[in-house]
Amino acid sequence: MAKDRIQYVCDECGHTSTKWLGNCPNCGSWHTFKEFKVERKSASEKEHKGKVDGIAESPPPQKLEEIESRSEDRFMSRIQELDRVLGGGFVSGSFVLVGGDPGIGKSTLTLQIGKANAEMKVLYCAGEESAGQIRQRARRLGVSSDNFYVYTDTNISNILKEARKLAPDLLIVDSIQTVYRTELTSMAGSIQQVKECAALLQQLAKKQNITTLVIGHVTKDGNIAGPRVLEHMVDTVLQFEGDGNYNYRMLRSLKNRFGPAQEVGVFEMKESGLVDVLNPSQLFLSDYDSSVSGNAVICSIEGSRPLLVEVQALTTSSNYGTPQRTANGFDQRRLSLLLAVLEKRGGYQFSGQDVYLNVAGGLKINDPAADLGVVCALISSLLDKSIDGDIAFLGEVGLGGEIRAVNKIDQRLGEIEKLGFSKALIPQASSPERECSLQLLKASNIMDAIEKPFSKS
């Protein structure tokens, strides 16, 4: 009888290797490789490959021209922000993965689907809560539907059996790390269990045309736990983002075969559950105070949606040998780069200053168009001069101090205009195609840009 094969798997990213490595070549983590056995399937299981758990066999090969084509058959969750991120609702037979930090709202969102669309038949397979606990939470969220079924078994064979019997419009598995296959001796949540169970759920979705939504755990770095192949197997990967100290949540599509990737939906967590935020810019600017130095408004594109967000900068004399650089919601390395450009190209000295940067509302901004607003906020705090409250910023800052053009300029200016601002500081090279009522202030470099926002004229 052949022995089980030994593999080493990275705890952080799921990268596999035939030998132990001190440093993971995929994610760069140190001392994260753990040994595990790759279990060999029995002969009887190999014989029934393709028929396991009652899943139908694949059809024979077909010519491309003979394959019946049809438009995507979608159905709406009737949660507006979720449908936006999915690209217009669920596609029948799709396989969706939702990840996020514990307590951020993954299970809450999936339960609310039953509330928003009572006609949809939902099978909720819970591996982390009892049926009574789910009933209590559903009552708090106002979920009451005759088409919402709860199943608390974590054996993947039983889940597939009940799914085929009930034929739901949507199958929810909470979570993939809790389900197991009895043919494998490893514990639920292990690398091989996750891969095997996900493969069976994928077959169920594609061959039985049952839309499947799977909740996944995340690592301490916020990446989806388990083997990387899990993200390749699914059609859509949704990531919940948000700071636990704030009520705002962002649902971002990291991958979507049936819609735009990087699309973003915004929710507000309330006692009654997650509530759609249809105008997030107005919400994030509700506490904006233009009379305080270091405050600036930027326009960032998240997915296809322009968002106006407040950035706050604070500079103080350093009491230590090495000045501190702290950023919340903004890349700290990008902040260090912008400070270096201001010192080298602008002549402003930050070498003896502690610098703190915060994106209000708990958002994380990766758009390079935020550079210009961050630079002006830093100078505002350094000089202790407030920025004109009627101006918003957009522009990328290069290493030479130049202000570079950004994409989707018309969408950004439209959002700035809609929120009641009268001026926008934009790159010299940007040329809007549509007319707007904004006073457009253009700048080609940071020295030219810094002179404009402090003028009240």
GROMACS .gro file of C-alpha atoms in nm:
model
  457
    1MET     CA    1   0.000   0.000   0.000
    2ALA     CA    2   0.145   0.339  -0.102
    3LYS     CA    3   0.233   0.583   0.170
    4ASP     CA    4   0.078   0.928   0.199
    5ARG     CA    5   0.285   1.200   0.033
    6ILE     CA    6   0.433   1.480   0.249
    7GLN     CA    7   0.387   1.847   0.153
    8TYR     CA    8   0.463   2.174   0.325
    9VAL     CA    9   0.204   2.453   0.319
   10CYS     CA   10   0.241   2.822   0.410
   11ASP     CA   11  -0.001   2.921   0.688
   12GLU     CA   12  -0.034   3.274   0.548
   13CYS     CA   13  -0.105   3.226   0.177
   14GLY     CA   14  -0.145   2.849   0.121
   15HIS     CA   15   0.163   2.814  -0.103
   16THR     CA   16   0.273   2.448  -0.122
   17SER     CA   17   0.623   2.305  -0.147
   18THR     CA   18   0.771   1.955  -0.152
   19LYS     CA   19   1.032   2.060   0.108
   20TRP     CA   20   1.039   2.290   0.409
   21LEU     CA   21   1.135   2.651   0.336
   22GLY     CA   22   1.226   2.920   0.585
   23ASN     CA   23   1.089   3.201   0.365
   24CYS     CA   24   0.771   3.169   0.157
   25PRO     CA   25   0.849   3.263  -0.207
   26ASN     CA   26   0.486   3.368  -0.262
   27CYS     CA   27   0.407   3.604   0.029
   28GLY     CA   28   0.752   3.654   0.184
   29SER     CA   29   0.653   3.534   0.534
   30TRP     CA   30   0.913   3.365   0.751
   31HIS     CA   31   0.878   3.029   0.931
   32THR     CA   32   0.517   2.976   0.822
   33PHE     CA   33   0.554   2.638   0.646
   34LYS     CA   34   0.379   2.348   0.817
   35GLU     CA   35   0.403   1.979   0.728
   36PHE     CA   36   0.091   1.785   0.630
   37LYS     CA   37   0.010   1.460   0.457
   38VAL     CA   38  -0.155   1.447   0.115
   39GLU     CA   39  -0.405   1.168   0.157
   40ARG     CA   40  -0.448   0.928  -0.131
   41LYS     CA   41  -0.801   0.849  -0.243
   42SER     CA   42  -0.919   0.491  -0.223
   43ALA     CA   43  -0.958   0.276  -0.533
   44SER     CA   44  -1.338   0.275  -0.500
   45GLU     CA   45  -1.342   0.654  -0.492
   46LYS     CA   46  -1.126   0.673  -0.804
   47GLU     CA   47  -1.365   0.438  -0.984
   48HIS     CA   48  -1.660   0.665  -0.906
   49LYS     CA   49  -1.481   0.986  -0.991
   50GLY     CA   50  -1.731   1.224  -1.154
   51LYS     CA   51  -2.026   1.049  -0.986
   52VAL     CA   52  -1.927   1.125  -0.629
   53ASP     CA   53  -2.207   1.246  -0.406
   54GLY     CA   54  -2.461   1.207  -0.684
   55ILE     CA   55  -2.333   1.494  -0.898
   56ALA     CA   56  -2.413   1.442  -1.265
   57GLU     CA   57  -2.141   1.349  -1.512
   58SER     CA   58  -2.004   1.605  -1.754
   59PRO     CA   59  -2.142   1.606  -2.112
   60PRO     CA   60  -1.917   1.477  -2.394
   61PRO     CA   61  -1.692   1.725  -2.581
   62GLN     CA   62  -1.883   1.962  -2.810
   63LYS     CA   63  -1.781   2.179  -3.101
   64LEU     CA   64  -1.771   2.548  -3.017
   65GLU     CA   65  -2.028   2.630  -3.288
   66GLU     CA   66  -2.266   2.360  -3.159
   67ILE     CA   67  -2.275   2.485  -2.800
   68GLU     CA   68  -2.604   2.653  -2.719
   69SER     CA   69  -2.533   3.010  -2.616
   70ARG     CA   70  -2.762   3.216  -2.398
   71SER     CA   71  -2.742   3.548  -2.225
   72GLU     CA   72  -2.653   3.553  -1.856
   73ASP     CA   73  -2.953   3.449  -1.648
   74ARG     CA   74  -2.945   3.679  -1.345
   75PHE     CA   75  -3.166   3.727  -1.043
   76MET     CA   76  -3.151   4.018  -0.801
   77SER     CA   77  -3.076   3.997  -0.431
   78ARG     CA   78  -3.269   4.326  -0.397
   79ILE     CA   79  -2.991   4.462  -0.177
   80GLN     CA   80  -2.892   4.751  -0.399
   81GLU     CA   81  -2.525   4.779  -0.305
   82LEU     CA   82  -2.472   4.401  -0.325
   83ASP     CA   83  -2.631   4.384  -0.670
   84ARG     CA   84  -2.407   4.673  -0.775
   85VAL     CA   85  -2.091   4.489  -0.670
   86LEU     CA   86  -2.206   4.165  -0.837
   87GLY     CA   87  -2.256   4.352  -1.163
   88GLY     CA   88  -2.635   4.340  -1.166
   89GLY     CA   89  -2.730   4.054  -0.934
   90PHE     CA   90  -2.643   3.684  -0.901
   91VAL     CA   91  -2.575   3.483  -1.215
   92SER     CA   92  -2.754   3.146  -1.203
   93GLY     CA   93  -2.505   2.867  -1.138
   94SER     CA   94  -2.226   3.101  -1.027
   95PHE     CA   95  -1.985   3.027  -0.742
   96VAL     CA   96  -1.922   3.325  -0.512
   97LEU     CA   97  -1.671   3.360  -0.226
   98VAL     CA   98  -1.713   3.626   0.045
   99GLY     CA   99  -1.426   3.705   0.284
  100GLY     CA  100  -1.368   3.955   0.562
  101ASP     CA  101  -1.261   4.004   0.922
  102PRO     CA  102  -1.461   3.836   1.202
  103GLY     CA  103  -1.774   4.032   1.296
  104ILE     CA  104  -1.760   4.265   0.996
  105GLY     CA  105  -2.101   4.157   0.862
  106LYS     CA  106  -2.058   3.858   0.626
  107SER     CA  107  -2.322   3.638   0.788
  108THR     CA  108  -2.548   3.938   0.846
  109LEU     CA  109  -2.543   4.026   0.476
  110THR     CA  110  -2.623   3.671   0.367
  111LEU     CA  111  -2.913   3.649   0.613
  112GLN     CA  112  -3.052   3.979   0.486
  113ILE     CA  113  -3.078   3.837   0.134
  114GLY     CA  114  -3.373   3.632   0.263
  115LYS     CA  115  -3.534   3.949   0.398
  116ALA     CA  116  -3.485   4.157   0.083
  117ASN     CA  117  -3.605   3.889  -0.156
  118ALA     CA  118  -3.868   3.671   0.012
  119GLU     CA  119  -3.951   3.492  -0.316
  120MET     CA  120  -3.597   3.355  -0.344
  121LYS     CA  121  -3.552   3.002  -0.209
  122VAL     CA  122  -3.241   3.005   0.012
  123LEU     CA  123  -3.065   2.712   0.181
  124TYR     CA  124  -2.838   2.840   0.460
  125CYS     CA  125  -2.585   2.578   0.573
  126ALA     CA  126  -2.441   2.696   0.904
  127GLY     CA  127  -2.129   2.541   1.052
  128GLU     CA  128  -2.052   2.805   1.313
  129GLU     CA  129  -2.394   2.867   1.473
  130SER     CA  130  -2.684   2.655   1.593
  131ALA     CA  131  -3.027   2.682   1.435
  132GLY     CA  132  -3.156   2.861   1.746
  133GLN     CA  133  -2.882   3.124   1.727
  134ILE     CA  134  -2.956   3.187   1.361
  135ARG     CA  135  -3.327   3.219   1.439
  136GLN     CA  136  -3.254   3.481   1.708
  137ARG     CA  137  -3.035   3.685   1.475
  138ALA     CA  138  -3.286   3.655   1.192
  139ARG     CA  139  -3.559   3.787   1.423
  140ARG     CA  140  -3.339   4.085   1.517
  141LEU     CA  141  -3.272   4.159   1.149
  142GLY     CA  142  -3.640   4.124   1.059
  143VAL     CA  143  -3.588   3.819   0.835
  144SER     CA  144  -3.916   3.633   0.792
  145SER     CA  145  -3.956   3.414   0.487
  146ASP     CA  146  -4.118   3.078   0.414
  147ASN     CA  147  -3.847   3.017   0.153
  148PHE     CA  148  -3.549   3.046   0.388
  149TYR     CA  149  -3.419   2.707   0.506
  150VAL     CA  150  -3.149   2.650   0.770
  151TYR     CA  151  -2.933   2.336   0.775
  152THR     CA  152  -2.667   2.283   1.043
  153ASP     CA  153  -2.485   1.972   0.918
  154THR     CA  154  -2.122   2.025   0.808
  155ASN     CA  155  -2.076   1.697   0.621
  156ILE     CA  156  -2.033   1.800   0.257
  157SER     CA  157  -2.211   1.487   0.131
  158ASN     CA  158  -2.521   1.570   0.335
  159ILE     CA  159  -2.510   1.934   0.223
  160LEU     CA  160  -2.498   1.833  -0.143
  161LYS     CA  161  -2.779   1.582  -0.090
  162GLU     CA  162  -3.009   1.841   0.069
  163ALA     CA  163  -2.920   2.100  -0.196
  164ARG     CA  164  -3.015   1.863  -0.478
  165LYS     CA  165  -3.337   1.766  -0.299
  166LEU     CA  166  -3.445   2.127  -0.221
  167ALA     CA  167  -3.307   2.284  -0.544
  168PRO     CA  168  -3.267   2.634  -0.391
  169ASP     CA  169  -3.210   2.950  -0.591
  170LEU     CA  170  -2.917   3.029  -0.358
  171LEU     CA  171  -2.704   2.794  -0.146
  172ILE     CA  172  -2.508   2.965   0.135
  173VAL     CA  173  -2.224   2.782   0.312
  174ASP     CA  174  -2.104   2.953   0.632
  175SER     CA  175  -1.816   2.881   0.625
  176ILE     CA  176  -1.600   2.673   0.389
  177GLN     CA  177  -1.353   2.611   0.675
  178THR     CA  178  -1.618   2.424   0.877
  179VAL     CA  179  -1.734   2.168   0.619
  180TYR     CA  180  -1.557   1.836   0.575
  181ARG     CA  181  -1.552   1.523   0.365
  182THR     CA  182  -1.556   1.189   0.547
  183GLU     CA  183  -1.324   1.024   0.293
  184LEU     CA  184  -1.041   1.242   0.426
  185THR     CA  185  -0.902   1.192   0.774
  186SER     CA  186  -0.774   1.549   0.818
  187MET     CA  187  -0.969   1.802   1.023
  188ALA     CA  188  -1.218   2.048   0.877
  189GLY     CA  189  -1.042   2.364   0.768
  190SER     CA  190  -0.724   2.188   0.656
  191ILE     CA  191  -0.579   2.264   0.315
  192GLN     CA  192  -0.700   1.943   0.155
  193GLN     CA  193  -1.048   1.955   0.312
  194VAL     CA  194  -1.102   2.309   0.184
  195LYS     CA  195  -0.985   2.219  -0.168
  196GLU     CA  196  -1.196   1.902  -0.188
  197CYS     CA  197  -1.513   2.057  -0.047
  198ALA     CA  198  -1.479   2.366  -0.267
  199ALA     CA  199  -1.436   2.145  -0.574
  200LEU     CA  200  -1.758   1.958  -0.492
  201LEU     CA  201  -1.949   2.282  -0.438
  202GLN     CA  202  -1.815   2.410  -0.768
  203GLN     CA  203  -1.946   2.098  -0.946
  204LEU     CA  204  -2.283   2.142  -0.777
  205ALA     CA  205  -2.307   2.504  -0.892
  206LYS     CA  206  -2.210   2.432  -1.253
  207LYS     CA  207  -2.385   2.099  -1.314
  208GLN     CA  208  -2.701   2.153  -1.108
  209ASN     CA  209  -2.724   2.528  -1.187
  210ILE     CA  210  -2.747   2.618  -0.816
  211THR     CA  211  -2.597   2.956  -0.733
  212THR     CA  212  -2.358   2.899  -0.442
  213LEU     CA  213  -2.226   3.161  -0.200
  214VAL     CA  214  -1.944   3.051   0.030
  215ILE     CA  215  -1.813   3.250   0.328
  216GLY     CA  216  -1.439   3.223   0.392
  217HIS     CA  217  -1.218   3.310   0.688
  218VAL     CA  218  -0.927   3.553   0.653
  219THR     CA  219  -0.572   3.558   0.786
  220LYS     CA  220  -0.434   3.824   1.020
  221ASP     CA  221  -0.323   4.021   0.713
  222GLY     CA  222  -0.679   4.029   0.577
  223ASN     CA  223  -0.621   3.779   0.294
  224ILE     CA  224  -0.867   3.493   0.245
  225ALA     CA  225  -0.743   3.190   0.438
  226GLY     CA  226  -0.679   2.853   0.281
  227PRO     CA  227  -0.518   2.751  -0.047
  228ARG     CA  228  -0.486   3.017  -0.315
  229VAL     CA  229  -0.657   2.780  -0.557
  230LEU     CA  230  -0.984   2.853  -0.376
  231GLU     CA  231  -0.992   3.205  -0.521
  232HIS     CA  232  -0.918   3.069  -0.869
  233MET     CA  233  -1.202   2.815  -0.852
  234VAL     CA  234  -1.479   3.064  -0.778
  235ASP     CA  235  -1.639   3.303  -1.027
  236THR     CA  236  -1.652   3.601  -0.793
  237VAL     CA  237  -1.446   3.703  -0.489
  238LEU     CA  238  -1.602   3.966  -0.261
  239GLN     CA  239  -1.404   4.122   0.023
  240PHE     CA  240  -1.557   4.304   0.319
  241GLU     CA  241  -1.348   4.601   0.434
  242GLY     CA  242  -1.396   4.836   0.725
  243ASP     CA  243  -1.267   4.951   1.060
  244GLY     CA  244  -1.440   4.802   1.362
  245ASN     CA  245  -1.441   5.147   1.525
  246TYR     CA  246  -1.667   5.284   1.250
  247ASN     CA  247  -2.010   5.184   1.126
  248TYR     CA  248  -1.917   5.195   0.757
  249ARG     CA  249  -1.847   4.880   0.557
  250MET     CA  250  -1.718   4.849   0.201
  251LEU     CA  251  -1.785   4.540  -0.010
  252ARG     CA  252  -1.530   4.516  -0.290
  253SER     CA  253  -1.522   4.268  -0.581
  254LEU     CA  254  -1.163   4.150  -0.616
  255LYS     CA  255  -1.259   3.917  -0.902
  256ASN     CA  256  -1.575   3.893  -1.109
  257ARG     CA  257  -1.621   3.686  -1.424
  258PHE     CA  258  -1.966   3.835  -1.485
  259GLY     CA  259  -1.909   4.202  -1.406
  260PRO     CA  260  -1.651   4.472  -1.331
  261ALA     CA  261  -1.375   4.389  -1.083
  262GLN     CA  262  -1.287   4.633  -0.803
  263GLU     CA  263  -1.648   4.758  -0.790
  264VAL     CA  264  -1.743   4.885  -0.444
  265GLY     CA  265  -2.063   4.889  -0.242
  266VAL     CA  266  -2.096   5.090   0.078
  267PHE     CA  267  -2.303   4.987   0.380
  268GLU     CA  268  -2.368   5.129   0.723
  269MET     CA  269  -2.393   4.883   1.012
  270LYS     CA  270  -2.695   4.953   1.230
  271GLU     CA  271  -2.889   4.762   1.495
  272SER     CA  272  -3.123   4.635   1.223
  273GLY     CA  273  -2.834   4.512   1.007
  274LEU     CA  274  -2.648   4.646   0.705
  275VAL     CA  275  -2.812   4.943   0.533
  276ASP     CA  276  -2.729   5.059   0.178
  277VAL     CA  277  -2.543   5.391   0.158
  278LEU     CA  278  -2.651   5.534  -0.177
  279ASN     CA  279  -2.462   5.865  -0.140
  280PRO     CA  280  -2.142   5.777   0.049
  281SER     CA  281  -1.964   6.103  -0.033
  282GLN     CA  282  -2.219   6.306   0.160
  283LEU     CA  283  -2.190   6.068   0.454
  284PHE     CA  284  -1.809   6.077   0.469
  285LEU     CA  285  -1.804   6.457   0.455
  286SER     CA  286  -2.073   6.511   0.719
  287ASP     CA  287  -1.815   6.616   0.984
  288TYR     CA  288  -1.578   6.806   0.752
  289ASP     CA  289  -1.449   7.129   0.912
  290SER     CA  290  -1.262   7.353   0.666
  291SER     CA  291  -1.155   7.599   0.938
  292VAL     CA  292  -0.903   7.351   1.082
  293SER     CA  293  -0.559   7.338   0.924
  294GLY     CA  294  -0.454   7.006   0.770
  295ASN     CA  295  -0.803   6.912   0.641
  296ALA     CA  296  -0.857   6.860   0.269
  297VAL     CA  297  -1.117   6.691   0.045
  298ILE     CA  298  -1.004   6.448  -0.224
  299CYS     CA  299  -1.198   6.268  -0.497
  300SER     CA  300  -1.112   5.899  -0.520
  301ILE     CA  301  -1.245   5.641  -0.763
  302GLU     CA  302  -1.348   5.314  -0.598
  303GLY     CA  303  -1.447   5.070  -0.870
  304SER     CA  304  -1.664   5.281  -1.100
  305ARG     CA  305  -1.786   5.509  -0.820
  306PRO     CA  306  -1.632   5.849  -0.739
  307LEU     CA  307  -1.611   5.921  -0.364
  308LEU     CA  308  -1.535   6.248  -0.190
  309VAL     CA  309  -1.335   6.177   0.124
  310GLU     CA  310  -1.172   6.396   0.387
  311VAL     CA  311  -0.801   6.352   0.458
  312GLN     CA  312  -0.654   6.493   0.779
  313ALA     CA  313  -0.285   6.571   0.829
  314LEU     CA  314  -0.106   6.672   1.149
  315THR     CA  315   0.259   6.773   1.182
  316THR     CA  316   0.429   6.842   1.516
  317SER     CA  317   0.788   6.890   1.626
  318SER     CA  318   0.952   6.556   1.698
  319ASN     CA  319   1.072   6.477   2.048
  320TYR     CA  320   1.270   6.175   1.932
  321GLY     CA  321   1.577   6.124   1.718
  322THR     CA  322   1.375   5.963   1.438
  323PRO     CA  323   1.050   6.142   1.340
  324GLN     CA  324   0.737   5.927   1.335
  325ARG     CA  325   0.539   5.861   1.018
  326THR     CA  326   0.190   5.724   1.083
  327ALA     CA  327  -0.084   5.674   0.824
  328ASN     CA  328  -0.436   5.539   0.874
  329GLY     CA  329  -0.624   5.445   0.557
  330PHE     CA  330  -0.334   5.553   0.333
  331ASP     CA  331  -0.021   5.365   0.225
  332GLN     CA  332   0.258   5.462   0.465
  333ARG     CA  333   0.525   5.412   0.200
  334ARG     CA  334   0.336   5.645  -0.031
  335LEU     CA  335   0.325   5.903   0.249
  336SER     CA  336   0.703   5.879   0.291
  337LEU     CA  337   0.743   5.926  -0.085
  338LEU     CA  338   0.526   6.240  -0.087
  339LEU     CA  339   0.720   6.385   0.209
  340ALA     CA  340   1.046   6.326   0.022
  341VAL     CA  341   0.909   6.504  -0.287
  342LEU     CA  342   0.797   6.801  -0.073
  343GLU     CA  343   1.142   6.830   0.084
  344LYS     CA  344   1.340   6.784  -0.239
  345ARG     CA  345   1.121   6.970  -0.490
  346GLY     CA  346   0.926   7.206  -0.266
  347GLY     CA  347   1.181   7.304  -0.004
  348TYR     CA  348   0.954   7.222   0.292
  349GLN     CA  349   1.135   7.060   0.583
  350PHE     CA  350   0.967   6.761   0.750
  351SER     CA  351   1.287   6.602   0.882
  352GLY     CA  352   1.221   6.730   1.234
  353GLN     CA  353   0.845   6.677   1.225
  354ASP     CA  354   0.626   6.387   1.334
  355VAL     CA  355   0.368   6.335   1.060
  356TYR     CA  356   0.024   6.178   1.108
  357LEU     CA  357  -0.221   6.119   0.824
  358ASN     CA  358  -0.578   5.992   0.857
  359VAL     CA  359  -0.852   5.915   0.606
  360ALA     CA  360  -1.179   6.002   0.780
  361GLY     CA  361  -1.450   5.737   0.806
  362GLY     CA  362  -1.217   5.438   0.823
  363LEU     CA  363  -1.176   5.406   0.446
  364LYS     CA  364  -0.862   5.277   0.278
  365ILE     CA  365  -0.755   5.484  -0.021
  366ASN     CA  366  -0.528   5.339  -0.290
  367ASP     CA  367  -0.611   5.582  -0.571
  368PRO     CA  368  -0.300   5.785  -0.677
  369ALA     CA  369  -0.533   6.078  -0.747
  370ALA     CA  370  -0.537   6.135  -0.369
  371ASP     CA  371  -0.171   6.251  -0.379
  372LEU     CA  372  -0.245   6.618  -0.446
  373GLY     CA  373  -0.495   6.648  -0.162
  374VAL     CA  374  -0.255   6.474   0.079
  375VAL     CA  375   0.030   6.707  -0.019
  376CYS     CA  376  -0.183   7.018   0.035
  377ALA     CA  377  -0.310   6.883   0.370
  378LEU     CA  378   0.050   6.828   0.486
  379ILE     CA  379   0.153   7.181   0.390
  380SER     CA  380  -0.162   7.322   0.550
  381SER     CA  381  -0.074   7.158   0.881
  382LEU     CA  382   0.295   7.254   0.857
  383LEU     CA  383   0.210   7.621   0.795
  384ASP     CA  384  -0.097   7.605   1.024
  385LYS     CA  385  -0.312   7.765   0.751
  386SER     CA  386  -0.658   7.628   0.670
  387ILE     CA  387  -0.756   7.530   0.317
  388ASP     CA  388  -1.041   7.697   0.130
  389GLY     CA  389  -1.353   7.497   0.220
  390ASP     CA  390  -1.497   7.521  -0.133
  391ILE     CA  391  -1.213   7.337  -0.305
  392ALA     CA  392  -1.156   6.967  -0.374
  393PHE     CA  393  -0.835   6.803  -0.499
  394LEU     CA  394  -0.744   6.539  -0.753
  395GLY     CA  395  -0.407   6.466  -0.907
  396GLU     CA  396  -0.113   6.228  -0.892
  397VAL     CA  397   0.225   6.360  -0.774
  398GLY     CA  398   0.537   6.237  -0.954
  399LEU     CA  399   0.890   6.209  -0.817
  400GLY     CA  400   0.988   6.524  -1.002
  401GLY     CA  401   0.717   6.722  -0.825
  402GLU     CA  402   0.495   6.728  -1.135
  403ILE     CA  403   0.118   6.689  -1.113
  404ARG     CA  404   0.009   6.405  -1.342
  405ALA     CA  405  -0.328   6.357  -1.508
  406VAL     CA  406  -0.577   6.108  -1.362
  407ASN     CA  407  -0.847   5.891  -1.521
  408LYS     CA  408  -1.224   5.947  -1.522
  409ILE     CA  409  -1.187   6.322  -1.476
  410ASP     CA  410  -1.546   6.395  -1.582
  411GLN     CA  411  -1.694   6.153  -1.327
  412ARG     CA  412  -1.482   6.303  -1.051
  413LEU     CA  413  -1.575   6.661  -1.137
  414GLY     CA  414  -1.942   6.564  -1.158
  415GLU     CA  415  -1.931   6.425  -0.804
  416ILE     CA  416  -1.749   6.735  -0.674
  417GLU     CA  417  -2.010   6.957  -0.837
  418LYS     CA  418  -2.299   6.749  -0.700
  419LEU     CA  419  -2.170   6.785  -0.342
  420GLY     CA  420  -2.179   7.166  -0.363
  421PHE     CA  421  -1.812   7.254  -0.406
  422SER     CA  422  -1.733   7.553  -0.627
  423LYS     CA  423  -1.364   7.486  -0.710
  424ALA     CA  424  -1.145   7.192  -0.805
  425LEU     CA  425  -0.766   7.182  -0.818
  426ILE     CA  426  -0.670   6.949  -1.105
  427PRO     CA  427  -0.359   6.866  -1.311
  428GLN     CA  428  -0.267   7.099  -1.594
  429ALA     CA  429  -0.276   6.809  -1.841
  430SER     CA  430  -0.634   6.709  -1.757
  431SER     CA  431  -0.895   6.818  -2.009
  432PRO     CA  432  -1.259   6.753  -1.909
  433GLU     CA  433  -1.490   6.669  -2.199
  434ARG     CA  434  -1.808   6.797  -2.036
  435GLU     CA  435  -1.884   7.145  -1.914
  436CYS     CA  436  -1.938   7.205  -1.544
  437SER     CA  437  -2.002   7.502  -1.318
  438LEU     CA  438  -1.683   7.443  -1.118
  439GLN     CA  439  -1.396   7.688  -1.122
  440LEU     CA  440  -1.110   7.469  -1.241
  441LEU     CA  441  -0.772   7.560  -1.093
  442LYS     CA  442  -0.490   7.388  -1.283
  443ALA     CA  443  -0.137   7.320  -1.164
  444SER     CA  444   0.160   7.158  -1.337
  445ASN     CA  445   0.381   7.106  -1.029
  446ILE     CA  446   0.352   7.104  -0.651
  447MET     CA  447   0.490   7.458  -0.606
  448ASP     CA  448   0.223   7.592  -0.840
  449ALA     CA  449  -0.045   7.380  -0.669
  450ILE     CA  450   0.040   7.481  -0.311
  451GLU     CA  451  -0.020   7.851  -0.379
  452LYS     CA  452  -0.383   7.806  -0.489
  453PRO     CA  453  -0.586   7.635  -0.210
  454PHE     CA  454  -0.498   7.891   0.059
  455SER     CA  455  -0.636   8.182  -0.142
  456LYS     CA  456  -0.993   8.279  -0.046
  457SER     CA  457  -1.053   8.470  -0.367
   0.00000   0.00000   0.00000
